[in-house]
Short mmCIF file of C-alpha atoms and ligand atoms in Angstrom, two decimals:
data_model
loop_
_atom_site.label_atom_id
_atom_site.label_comp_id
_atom_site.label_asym_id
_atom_site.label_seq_id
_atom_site.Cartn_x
_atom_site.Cartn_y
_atom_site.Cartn_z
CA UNK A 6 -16.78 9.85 -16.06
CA UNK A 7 -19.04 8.82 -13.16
CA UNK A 8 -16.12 10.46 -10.39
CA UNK A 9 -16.86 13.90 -12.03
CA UNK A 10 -20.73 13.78 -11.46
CA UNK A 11 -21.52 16.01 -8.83
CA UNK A 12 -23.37 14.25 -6.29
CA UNK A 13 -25.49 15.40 -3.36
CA UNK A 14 -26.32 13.91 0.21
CA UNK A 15 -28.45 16.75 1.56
CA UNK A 16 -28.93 19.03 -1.56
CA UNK A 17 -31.15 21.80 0.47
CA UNK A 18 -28.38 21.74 3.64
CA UNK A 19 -25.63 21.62 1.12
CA UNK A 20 -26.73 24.38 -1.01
CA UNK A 21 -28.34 26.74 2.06
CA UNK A 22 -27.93 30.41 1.15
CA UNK A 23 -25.90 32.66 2.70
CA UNK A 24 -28.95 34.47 4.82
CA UNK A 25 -30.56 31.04 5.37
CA UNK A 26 -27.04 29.67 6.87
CA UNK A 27 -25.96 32.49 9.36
CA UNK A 28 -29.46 32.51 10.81
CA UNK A 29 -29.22 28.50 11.23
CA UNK A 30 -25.97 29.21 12.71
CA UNK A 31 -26.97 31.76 15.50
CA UNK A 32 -29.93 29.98 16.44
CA UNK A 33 -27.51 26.72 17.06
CA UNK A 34 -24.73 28.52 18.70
CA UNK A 35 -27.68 29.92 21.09
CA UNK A 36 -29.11 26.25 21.17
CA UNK A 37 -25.07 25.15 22.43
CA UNK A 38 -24.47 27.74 24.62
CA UNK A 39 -27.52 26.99 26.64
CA UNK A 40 -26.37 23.19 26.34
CA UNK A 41 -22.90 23.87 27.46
CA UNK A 42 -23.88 26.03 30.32
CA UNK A 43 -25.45 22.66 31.79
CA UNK A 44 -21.54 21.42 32.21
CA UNK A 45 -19.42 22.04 35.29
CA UNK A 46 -16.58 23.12 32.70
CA UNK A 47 -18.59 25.94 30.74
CA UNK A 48 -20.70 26.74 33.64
CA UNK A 49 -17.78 28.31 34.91
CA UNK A 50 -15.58 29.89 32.07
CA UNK A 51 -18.95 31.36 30.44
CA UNK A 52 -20.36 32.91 33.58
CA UNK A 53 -16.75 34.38 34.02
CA UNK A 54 -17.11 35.84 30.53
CA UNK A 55 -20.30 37.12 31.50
CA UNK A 56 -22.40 34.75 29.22
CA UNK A 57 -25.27 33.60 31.53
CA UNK A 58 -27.52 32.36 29.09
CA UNK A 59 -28.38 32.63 24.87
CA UNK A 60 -30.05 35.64 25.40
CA UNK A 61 -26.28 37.09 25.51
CA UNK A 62 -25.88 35.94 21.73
CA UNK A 63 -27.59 37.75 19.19
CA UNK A 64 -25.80 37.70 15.57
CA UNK A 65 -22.95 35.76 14.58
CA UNK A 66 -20.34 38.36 16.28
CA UNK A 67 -21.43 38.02 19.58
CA UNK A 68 -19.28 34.67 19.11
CA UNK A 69 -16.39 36.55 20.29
CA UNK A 70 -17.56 36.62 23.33
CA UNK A 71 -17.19 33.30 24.47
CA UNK A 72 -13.79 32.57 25.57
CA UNK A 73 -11.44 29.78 23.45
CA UNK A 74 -11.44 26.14 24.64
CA UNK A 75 -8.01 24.56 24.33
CA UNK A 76 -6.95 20.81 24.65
CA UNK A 77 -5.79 21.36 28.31
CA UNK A 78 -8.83 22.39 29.38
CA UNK A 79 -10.62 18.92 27.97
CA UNK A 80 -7.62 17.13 29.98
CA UNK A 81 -8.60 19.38 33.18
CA UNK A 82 -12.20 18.45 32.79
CA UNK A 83 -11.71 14.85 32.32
CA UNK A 84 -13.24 12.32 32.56
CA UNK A 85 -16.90 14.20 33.07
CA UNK A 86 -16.37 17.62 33.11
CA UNK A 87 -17.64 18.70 30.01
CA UNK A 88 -20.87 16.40 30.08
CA UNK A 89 -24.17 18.08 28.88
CA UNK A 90 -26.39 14.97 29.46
CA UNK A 91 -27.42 12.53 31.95
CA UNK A 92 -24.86 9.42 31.80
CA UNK A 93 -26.99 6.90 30.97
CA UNK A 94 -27.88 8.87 27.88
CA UNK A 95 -24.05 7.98 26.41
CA UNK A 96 -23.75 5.58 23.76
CA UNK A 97 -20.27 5.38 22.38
CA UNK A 98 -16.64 7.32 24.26
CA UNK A 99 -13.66 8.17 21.79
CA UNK A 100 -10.34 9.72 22.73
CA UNK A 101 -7.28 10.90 21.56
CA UNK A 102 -3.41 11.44 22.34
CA UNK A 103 -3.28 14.20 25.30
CA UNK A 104 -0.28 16.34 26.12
CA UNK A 105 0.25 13.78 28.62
CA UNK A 106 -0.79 10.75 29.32
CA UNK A 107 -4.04 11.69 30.36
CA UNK A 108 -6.22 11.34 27.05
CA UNK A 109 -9.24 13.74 25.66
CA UNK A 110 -12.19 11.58 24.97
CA UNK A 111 -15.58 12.86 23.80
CA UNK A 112 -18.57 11.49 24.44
CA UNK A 113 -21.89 10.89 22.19
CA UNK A 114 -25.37 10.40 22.85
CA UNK A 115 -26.62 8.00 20.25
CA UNK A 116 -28.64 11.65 18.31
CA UNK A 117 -24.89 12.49 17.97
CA UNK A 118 -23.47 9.61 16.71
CA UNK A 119 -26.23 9.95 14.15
CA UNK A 120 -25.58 13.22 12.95
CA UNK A 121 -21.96 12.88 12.79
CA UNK A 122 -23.17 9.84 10.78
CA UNK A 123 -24.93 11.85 8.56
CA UNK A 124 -22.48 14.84 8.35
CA UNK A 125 -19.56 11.35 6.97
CA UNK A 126 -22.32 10.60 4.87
CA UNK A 127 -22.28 13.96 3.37
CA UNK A 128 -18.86 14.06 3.03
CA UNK A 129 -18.22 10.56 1.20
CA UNK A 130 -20.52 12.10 -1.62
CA UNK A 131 -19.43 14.68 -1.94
CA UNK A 132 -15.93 13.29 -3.03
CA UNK A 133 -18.14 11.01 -5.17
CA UNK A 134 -18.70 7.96 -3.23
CA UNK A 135 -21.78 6.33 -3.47
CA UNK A 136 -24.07 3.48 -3.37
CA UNK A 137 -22.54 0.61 -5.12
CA UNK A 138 -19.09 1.34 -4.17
CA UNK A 139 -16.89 -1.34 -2.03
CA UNK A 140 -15.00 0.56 0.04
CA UNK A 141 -12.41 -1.10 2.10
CA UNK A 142 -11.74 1.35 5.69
CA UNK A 143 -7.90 0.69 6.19
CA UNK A 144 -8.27 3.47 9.12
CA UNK A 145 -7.78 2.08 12.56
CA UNK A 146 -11.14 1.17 14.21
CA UNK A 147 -11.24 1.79 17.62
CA UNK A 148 -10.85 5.07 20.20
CA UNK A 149 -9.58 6.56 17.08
CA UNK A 150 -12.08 8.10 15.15
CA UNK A 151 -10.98 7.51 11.67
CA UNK A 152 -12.70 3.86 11.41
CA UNK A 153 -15.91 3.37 13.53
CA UNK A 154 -16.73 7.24 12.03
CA UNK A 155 -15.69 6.69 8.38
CA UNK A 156 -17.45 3.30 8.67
CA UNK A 157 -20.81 4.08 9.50
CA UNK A 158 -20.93 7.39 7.07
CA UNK A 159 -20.55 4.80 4.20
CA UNK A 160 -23.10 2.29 5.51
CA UNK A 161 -25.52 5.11 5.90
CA UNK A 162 -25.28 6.09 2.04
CA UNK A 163 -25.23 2.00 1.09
CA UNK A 164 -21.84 1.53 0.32
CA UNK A 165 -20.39 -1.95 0.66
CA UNK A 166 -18.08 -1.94 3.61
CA UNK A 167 -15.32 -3.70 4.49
CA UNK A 168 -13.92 -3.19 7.83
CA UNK A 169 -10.34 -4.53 7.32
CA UNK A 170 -8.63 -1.34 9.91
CA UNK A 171 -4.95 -0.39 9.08
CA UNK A 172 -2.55 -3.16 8.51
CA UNK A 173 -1.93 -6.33 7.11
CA UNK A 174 -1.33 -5.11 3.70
CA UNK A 175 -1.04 -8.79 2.28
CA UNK A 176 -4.85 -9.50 3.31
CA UNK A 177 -5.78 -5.81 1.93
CA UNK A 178 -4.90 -6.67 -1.51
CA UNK A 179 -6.17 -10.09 -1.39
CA UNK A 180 -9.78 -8.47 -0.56
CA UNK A 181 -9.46 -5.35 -2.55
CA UNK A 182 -8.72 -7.68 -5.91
CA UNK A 183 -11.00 -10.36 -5.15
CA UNK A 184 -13.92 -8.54 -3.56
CA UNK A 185 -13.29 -5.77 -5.76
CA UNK A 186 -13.19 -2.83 -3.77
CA UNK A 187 -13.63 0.86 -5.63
CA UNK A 188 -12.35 2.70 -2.78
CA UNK A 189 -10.09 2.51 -0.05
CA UNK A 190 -10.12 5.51 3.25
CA UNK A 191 -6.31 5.29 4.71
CA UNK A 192 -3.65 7.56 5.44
CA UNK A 193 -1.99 9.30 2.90
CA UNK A 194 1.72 7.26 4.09
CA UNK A 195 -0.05 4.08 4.01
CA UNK A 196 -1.45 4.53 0.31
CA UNK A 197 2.41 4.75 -0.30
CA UNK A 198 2.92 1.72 1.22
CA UNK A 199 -0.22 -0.25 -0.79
CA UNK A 200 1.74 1.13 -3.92
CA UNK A 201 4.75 -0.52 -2.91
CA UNK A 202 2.84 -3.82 -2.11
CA UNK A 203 1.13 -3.51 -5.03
CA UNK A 204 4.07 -3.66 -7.19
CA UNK A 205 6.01 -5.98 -4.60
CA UNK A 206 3.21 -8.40 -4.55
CA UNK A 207 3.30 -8.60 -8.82
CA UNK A 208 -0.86 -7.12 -8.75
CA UNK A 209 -1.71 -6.04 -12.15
CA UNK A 210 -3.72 -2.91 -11.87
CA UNK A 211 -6.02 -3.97 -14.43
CA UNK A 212 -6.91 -6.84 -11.63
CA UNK A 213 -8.01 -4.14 -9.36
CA UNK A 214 -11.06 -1.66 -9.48
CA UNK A 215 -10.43 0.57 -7.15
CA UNK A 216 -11.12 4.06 -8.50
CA UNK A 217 -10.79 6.85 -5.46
CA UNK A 218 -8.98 7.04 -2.24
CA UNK A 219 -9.90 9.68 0.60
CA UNK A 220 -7.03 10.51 2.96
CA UNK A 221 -6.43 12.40 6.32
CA UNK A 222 -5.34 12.39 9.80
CA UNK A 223 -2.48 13.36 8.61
CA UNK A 224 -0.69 16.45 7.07
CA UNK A 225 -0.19 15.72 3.22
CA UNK A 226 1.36 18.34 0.37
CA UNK A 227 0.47 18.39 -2.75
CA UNK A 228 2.84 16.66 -4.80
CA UNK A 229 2.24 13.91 -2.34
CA UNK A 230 -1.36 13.63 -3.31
CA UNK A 231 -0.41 13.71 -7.29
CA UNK A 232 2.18 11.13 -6.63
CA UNK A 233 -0.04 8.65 -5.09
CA UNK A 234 -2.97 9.39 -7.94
CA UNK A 235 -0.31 8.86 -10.39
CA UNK A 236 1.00 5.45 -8.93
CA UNK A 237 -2.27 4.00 -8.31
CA UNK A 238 -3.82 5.51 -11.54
CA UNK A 239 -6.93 7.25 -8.91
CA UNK A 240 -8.62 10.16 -7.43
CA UNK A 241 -7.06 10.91 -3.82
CA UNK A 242 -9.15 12.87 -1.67
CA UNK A 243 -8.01 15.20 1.03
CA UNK A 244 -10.67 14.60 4.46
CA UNK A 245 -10.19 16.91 7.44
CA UNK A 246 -11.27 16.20 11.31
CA UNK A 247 -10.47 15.15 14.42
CA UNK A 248 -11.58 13.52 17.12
CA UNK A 249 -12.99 16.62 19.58
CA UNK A 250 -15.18 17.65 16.08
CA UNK A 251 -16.47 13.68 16.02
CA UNK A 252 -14.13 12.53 13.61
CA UNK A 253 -13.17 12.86 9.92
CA UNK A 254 -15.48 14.11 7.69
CA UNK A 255 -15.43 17.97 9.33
CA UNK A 256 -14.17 18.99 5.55
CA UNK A 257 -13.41 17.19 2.68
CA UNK A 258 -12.65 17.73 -0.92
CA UNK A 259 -15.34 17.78 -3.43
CA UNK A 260 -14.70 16.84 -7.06
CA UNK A 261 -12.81 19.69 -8.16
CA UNK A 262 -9.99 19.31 -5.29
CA UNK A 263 -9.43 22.75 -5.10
CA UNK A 264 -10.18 23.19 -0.99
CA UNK A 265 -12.28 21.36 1.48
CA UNK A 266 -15.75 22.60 2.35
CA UNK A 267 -16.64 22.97 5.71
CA UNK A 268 -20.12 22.12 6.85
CA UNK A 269 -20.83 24.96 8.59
CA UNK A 270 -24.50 23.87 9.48
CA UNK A 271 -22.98 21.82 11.53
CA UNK A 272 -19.72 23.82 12.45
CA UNK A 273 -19.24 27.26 13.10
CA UNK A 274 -15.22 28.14 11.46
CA UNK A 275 -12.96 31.10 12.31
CA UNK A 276 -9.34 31.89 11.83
CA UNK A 277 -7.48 33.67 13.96
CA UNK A 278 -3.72 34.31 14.68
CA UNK A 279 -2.25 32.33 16.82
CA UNK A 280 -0.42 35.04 18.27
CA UNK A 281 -2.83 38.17 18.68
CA UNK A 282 -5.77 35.34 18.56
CA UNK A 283 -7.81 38.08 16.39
CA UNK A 284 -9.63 36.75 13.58
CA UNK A 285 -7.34 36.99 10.08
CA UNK A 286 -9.18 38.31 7.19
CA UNK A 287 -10.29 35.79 4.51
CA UNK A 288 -7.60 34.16 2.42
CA UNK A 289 -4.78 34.91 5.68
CA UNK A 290 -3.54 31.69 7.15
CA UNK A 291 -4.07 31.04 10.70
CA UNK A 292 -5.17 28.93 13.36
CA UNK A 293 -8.81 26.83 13.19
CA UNK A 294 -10.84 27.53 15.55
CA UNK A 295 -14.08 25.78 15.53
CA UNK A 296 -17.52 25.65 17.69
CA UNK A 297 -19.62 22.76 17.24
CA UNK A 298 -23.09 23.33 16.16
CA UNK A 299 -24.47 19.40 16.48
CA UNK A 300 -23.49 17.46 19.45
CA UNK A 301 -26.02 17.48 22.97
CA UNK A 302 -23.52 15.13 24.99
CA UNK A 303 -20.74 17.48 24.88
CA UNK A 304 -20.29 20.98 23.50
CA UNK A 305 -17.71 22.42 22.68
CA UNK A 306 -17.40 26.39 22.06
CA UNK A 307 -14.59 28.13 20.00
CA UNK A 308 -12.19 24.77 20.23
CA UNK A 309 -8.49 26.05 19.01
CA UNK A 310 -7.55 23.01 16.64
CA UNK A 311 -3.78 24.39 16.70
CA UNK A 312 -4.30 23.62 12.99
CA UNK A 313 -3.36 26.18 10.22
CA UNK A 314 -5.24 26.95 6.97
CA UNK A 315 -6.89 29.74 5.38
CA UNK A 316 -10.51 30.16 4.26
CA UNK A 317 -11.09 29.90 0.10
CA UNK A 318 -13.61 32.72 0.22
CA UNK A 319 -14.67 32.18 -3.89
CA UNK A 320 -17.54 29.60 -4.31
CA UNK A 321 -17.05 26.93 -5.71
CA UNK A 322 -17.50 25.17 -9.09
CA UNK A 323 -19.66 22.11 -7.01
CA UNK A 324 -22.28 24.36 -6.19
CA UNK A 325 -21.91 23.83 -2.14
CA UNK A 326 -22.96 27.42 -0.51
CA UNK A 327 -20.47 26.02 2.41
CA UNK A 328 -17.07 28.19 2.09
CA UNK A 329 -13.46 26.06 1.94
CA UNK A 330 -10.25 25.91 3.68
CA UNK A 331 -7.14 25.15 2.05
CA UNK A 332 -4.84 22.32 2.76
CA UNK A 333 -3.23 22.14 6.18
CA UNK A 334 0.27 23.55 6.40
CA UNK A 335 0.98 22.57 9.79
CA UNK A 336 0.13 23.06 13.99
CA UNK A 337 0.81 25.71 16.03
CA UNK A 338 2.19 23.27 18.97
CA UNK A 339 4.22 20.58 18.69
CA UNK A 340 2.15 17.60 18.12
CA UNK A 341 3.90 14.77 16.09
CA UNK A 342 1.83 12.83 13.69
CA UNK A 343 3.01 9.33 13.27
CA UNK A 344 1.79 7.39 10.80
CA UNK A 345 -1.49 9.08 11.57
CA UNK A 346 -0.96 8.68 15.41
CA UNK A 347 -0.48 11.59 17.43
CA UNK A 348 2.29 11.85 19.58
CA UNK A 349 3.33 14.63 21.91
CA UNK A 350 6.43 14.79 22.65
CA UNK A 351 5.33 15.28 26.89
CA UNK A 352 3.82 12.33 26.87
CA UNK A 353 7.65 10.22 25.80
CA UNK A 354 9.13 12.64 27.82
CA UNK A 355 6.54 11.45 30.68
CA UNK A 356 7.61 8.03 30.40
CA UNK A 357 11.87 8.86 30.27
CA UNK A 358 11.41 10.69 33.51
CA UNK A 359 9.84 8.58 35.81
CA UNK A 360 12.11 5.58 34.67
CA UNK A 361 15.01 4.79 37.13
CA UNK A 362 18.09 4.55 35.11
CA UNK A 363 17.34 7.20 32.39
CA UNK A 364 19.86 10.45 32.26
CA UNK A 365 19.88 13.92 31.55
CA UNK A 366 19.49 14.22 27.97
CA UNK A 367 17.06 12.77 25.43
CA UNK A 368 16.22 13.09 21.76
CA UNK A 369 12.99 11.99 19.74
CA UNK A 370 13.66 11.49 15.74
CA UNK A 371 11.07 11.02 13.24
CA UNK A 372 12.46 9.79 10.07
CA UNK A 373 11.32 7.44 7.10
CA UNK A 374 11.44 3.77 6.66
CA UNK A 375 10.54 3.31 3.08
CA UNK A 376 7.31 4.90 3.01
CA UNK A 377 6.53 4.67 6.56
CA UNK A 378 7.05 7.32 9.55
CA UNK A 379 9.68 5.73 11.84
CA UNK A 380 10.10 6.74 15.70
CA UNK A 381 13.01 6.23 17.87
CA UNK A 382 13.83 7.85 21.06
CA UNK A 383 17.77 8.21 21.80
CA UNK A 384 18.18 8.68 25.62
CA UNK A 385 21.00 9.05 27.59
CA UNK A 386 21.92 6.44 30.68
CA UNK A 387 22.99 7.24 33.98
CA UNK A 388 26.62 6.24 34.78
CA UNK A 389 25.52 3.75 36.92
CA UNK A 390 23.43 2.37 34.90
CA UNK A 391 25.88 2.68 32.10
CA UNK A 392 28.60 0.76 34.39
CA UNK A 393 25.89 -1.80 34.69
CA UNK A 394 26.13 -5.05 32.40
CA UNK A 395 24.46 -5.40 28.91
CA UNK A 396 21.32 -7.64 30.40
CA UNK A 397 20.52 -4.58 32.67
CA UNK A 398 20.80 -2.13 29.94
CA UNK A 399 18.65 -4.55 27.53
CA UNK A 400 15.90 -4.86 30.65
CA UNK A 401 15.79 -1.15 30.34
CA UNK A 402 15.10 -0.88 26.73
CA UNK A 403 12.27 -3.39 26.58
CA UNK A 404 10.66 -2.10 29.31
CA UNK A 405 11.33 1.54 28.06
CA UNK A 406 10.01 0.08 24.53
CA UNK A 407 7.15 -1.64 26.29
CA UNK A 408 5.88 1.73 28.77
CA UNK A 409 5.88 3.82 25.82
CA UNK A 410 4.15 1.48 23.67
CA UNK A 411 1.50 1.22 26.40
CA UNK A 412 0.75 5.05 26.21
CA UNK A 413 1.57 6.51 22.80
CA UNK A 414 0.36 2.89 20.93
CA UNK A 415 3.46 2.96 18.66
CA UNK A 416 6.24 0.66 19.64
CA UNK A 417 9.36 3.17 19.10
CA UNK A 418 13.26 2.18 18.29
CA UNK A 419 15.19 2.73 21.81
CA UNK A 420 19.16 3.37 21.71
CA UNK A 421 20.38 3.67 25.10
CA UNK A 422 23.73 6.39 25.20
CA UNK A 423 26.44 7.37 27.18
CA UNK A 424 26.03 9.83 29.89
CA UNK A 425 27.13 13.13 28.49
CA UNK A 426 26.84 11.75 24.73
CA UNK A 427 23.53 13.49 23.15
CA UNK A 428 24.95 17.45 22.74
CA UNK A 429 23.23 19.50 24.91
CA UNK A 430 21.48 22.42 22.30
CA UNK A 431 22.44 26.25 23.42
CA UNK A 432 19.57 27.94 24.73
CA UNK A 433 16.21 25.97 24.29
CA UNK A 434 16.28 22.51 24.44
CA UNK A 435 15.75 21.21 20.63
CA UNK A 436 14.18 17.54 21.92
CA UNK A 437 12.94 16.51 18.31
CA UNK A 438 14.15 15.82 15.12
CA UNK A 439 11.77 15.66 12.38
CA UNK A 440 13.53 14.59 9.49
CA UNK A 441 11.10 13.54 6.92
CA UNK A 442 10.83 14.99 3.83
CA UNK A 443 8.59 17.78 3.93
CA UNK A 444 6.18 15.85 1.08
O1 DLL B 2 -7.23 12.28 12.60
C1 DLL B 2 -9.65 12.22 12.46
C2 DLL B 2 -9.52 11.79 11.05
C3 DLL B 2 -9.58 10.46 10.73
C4 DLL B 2 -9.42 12.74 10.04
C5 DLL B 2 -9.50 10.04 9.42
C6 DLL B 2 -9.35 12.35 8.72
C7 DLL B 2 -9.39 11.01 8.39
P1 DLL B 2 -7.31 12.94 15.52
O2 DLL B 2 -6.63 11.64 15.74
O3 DLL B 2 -7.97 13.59 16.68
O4 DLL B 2 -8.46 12.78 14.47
O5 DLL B 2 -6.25 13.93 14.89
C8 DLL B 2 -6.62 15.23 14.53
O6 DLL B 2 -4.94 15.25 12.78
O7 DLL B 2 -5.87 18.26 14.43
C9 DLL B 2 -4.73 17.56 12.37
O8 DLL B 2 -3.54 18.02 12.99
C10 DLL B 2 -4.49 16.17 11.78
N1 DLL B 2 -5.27 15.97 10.55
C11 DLL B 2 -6.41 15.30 10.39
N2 DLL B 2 -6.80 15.30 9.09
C12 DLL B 2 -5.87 16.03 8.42
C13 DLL B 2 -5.70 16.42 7.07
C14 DLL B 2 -8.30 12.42 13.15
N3 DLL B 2 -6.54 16.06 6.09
C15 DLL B 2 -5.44 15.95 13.93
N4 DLL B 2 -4.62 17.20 6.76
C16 DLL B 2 -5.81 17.30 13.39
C17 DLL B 2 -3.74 17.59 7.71
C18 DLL B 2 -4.90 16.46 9.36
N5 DLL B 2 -3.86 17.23 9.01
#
């Protein structure tokens, strides 16, 4: 069967040895942390730490001397902060959810658009994508990285693209029967939700020839992945990233689906827990934390992902020298992922405060709508405003509905309540309610 054939992008970078890859490594974390001391950010957290050049890193180890970059400190440095290049050099600005509503973005010269290019590239075949395959990219195109990223990985290896972006499920499966796509890139909830179309819409699967799937953005067990390879009768493969790293592609599955590789040519990994932020020995979960080894506009050195895996430390059947991590099992903060959006729960809680009208007491639930992540936000009123007649209180939803919209780009449910209605929790405020089922 073709889907088992191991197939190779960059067989030399793919296969490196051991020796040959930790000596790329150092030189390119040297190469970065002269690059990143050209930024206003790193000029000053690295000369703090005593780093005042590359000439203070000489093996692999010496890593742990450079201090951790967290998501606040992209927000603090925003909008230019972190730039390694001269402005006119930028070619294309992403971003993603902050804590607040003040978003990360990430910049790219157009040499880093083309190696994360190449890096996608690397990662569609590895799954087994490949020249003649239609693929239709029902990712969102846009700030979010998951289309324009996915998208040009595929064109790069001559894959037939079709850039339909998420939604509109009815044209989907019109253009995945009749142009007859082989492989579709979504999120793992939305696959659900072709299924159901599928059958809703009376497709015959023999009408269709689509053969693989690869899925991400969001956190996925298991059994959810055999469920949707059962239902749609094909290979589902699980694709790490995110935005700050350029995007998906950072590790995917190869055939065997036992683990995603992580190219570390082109990322340096470590674990480390959360807590003690020491690194974990090999097979312990913990936190990501990752330095990126390929991007000139703007570095970014020992980035805490707040994601939690574990490295696979036995090689692999596919022949890749580059080492695994196991499936996600969650974040360290409290990020909500919303039908592949992120959402923190600051940035609603932004929005409630500054709203005249609002009350004390609020509570965010996350449930599921069929297949699909559903988000309202239950709020208590002030009296007054509760005293007030039903056009005032409607005027408040929408333009609740509307602000929040605006800033977290999902339009949530709103249900106004009583002052004194939403139980207050003993001790620490519990202000979410995640209850999806945990596959
Ligand atoms: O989600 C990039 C991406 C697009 C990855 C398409 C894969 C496919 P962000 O919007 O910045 O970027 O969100 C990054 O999503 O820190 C994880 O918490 C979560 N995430 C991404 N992929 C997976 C996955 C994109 N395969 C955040 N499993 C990350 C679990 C994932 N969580």
């Amino acid at each position: 069967m073709r889907e088992k054939e191991i197939l190779f992008w960059d067989t030399k970078a793919e296969r490196i040895s051991a020796e040959d890859l930790r000596s790329l490594q150092v030189q390119s974390l040297r190469k970065q942390v002269e690059n990143a001391l050209k930024t206003p950010f790193y000029r000053e957290r690295l000369r703090a730490a005593g780093i005042t050049g590359s000439g203070h890193i000489k093996t692999l180890d010496d890593i742990r001397r450079i201090p951790f970059t967290a998501k606040q400190d992209l927000r603090d440095a925003y909008p230019f902060g972190l730039l390694a290049v001269p402005r006119d050099e930028l070619v294309r600005v992403h971003a993603s959810s902050g804590t607040t509503g003040i978003p990360t973005i990430i910049y790219h010269t157009q040499q880093d658009l083309d190696m994360a290019t190449d890096t996608m590239a690397r990662s569609i075949m590895c799954c087994g994508g490949h020249r003649g395959d239609t693929l239709q990219n029902m990712m969102t195109y846009g700030l979010f990285t998951g289309g324009l990223g996915f998208h040009y990985g595929a064109e790069r290896i001559g894959i037939t693209v079709i850039p339909t972006s998420s939604g509109n499920t009815l044209r989907q499966l019109r253009f995945m029967k009749d142009l007859g796509t082989t492989m579709v890139h979504a999120t793992p909830s939305y696959l659900l939700h072709l299924h159901a179309a599928i059958e809703h819409e009376g497709y015959r699967r023999e009408e269709l020839a689509l053969r693989m799937a690869v899925t991400g953005a969001e956190p996925h067990s298991e059994e959810l992945r055999c469920k949707i390879q059962d239902k749609l009768g094909i290979g589902v493969y699980n694709n790490y990233g995110m935005s700050e790293l350029n995007g998906p592609g950072v590790a995917i599955e190869c055939v065997y689906r036992q683990g995603m590789h992580v190219w570390e040519d082109r990322y340096i990994m470590e674990i480390i827990n959360p807590d003690t932020l020491e690194p974990v020995p090999d097979g312990e979960t913990g936190e990501l934390v990752m330095t990126i080894l390929c991007r000139d506009a703007m570095p970014l050195l020992r980035y805490r992902t707040r994601d939690l895996t574990r490295i696979i430390p036995e090689p692999c059947s596919c022949g890749r020298t580059h080492r695994r991590v196991a499936r996600f099992t969650g974040r360290t903060d409290d990020m909500l992922i919303i039908n592949g959006v992120n959402v923190f729960p600051s940035q609603i809680e932004e929005v409630l405060l500054r709203m005249p009208g609002v009350g004390a007491n609020y509570l965010i639930l996350v449930e599921k709508q069929g297949v699909l992540d559903k988000l309202t936000v239950r709020t208590e009123v002030t009296p007054e405003m509760f005293a007030d007649d039903a056009r005032v209180l409607n005027a408040l939803r929408e333009q609740l509905r509307s602000e929040l919209a605006a800033l977290i780009t999902i339009t949530p449910g709103i249900e106004l309540k009583e002052p004194g209605s939403i139980p207050l929790a003993e001790g620490k405020a519990k202000r979410v309610e995640d209850l999806r089922p945990k596959d």
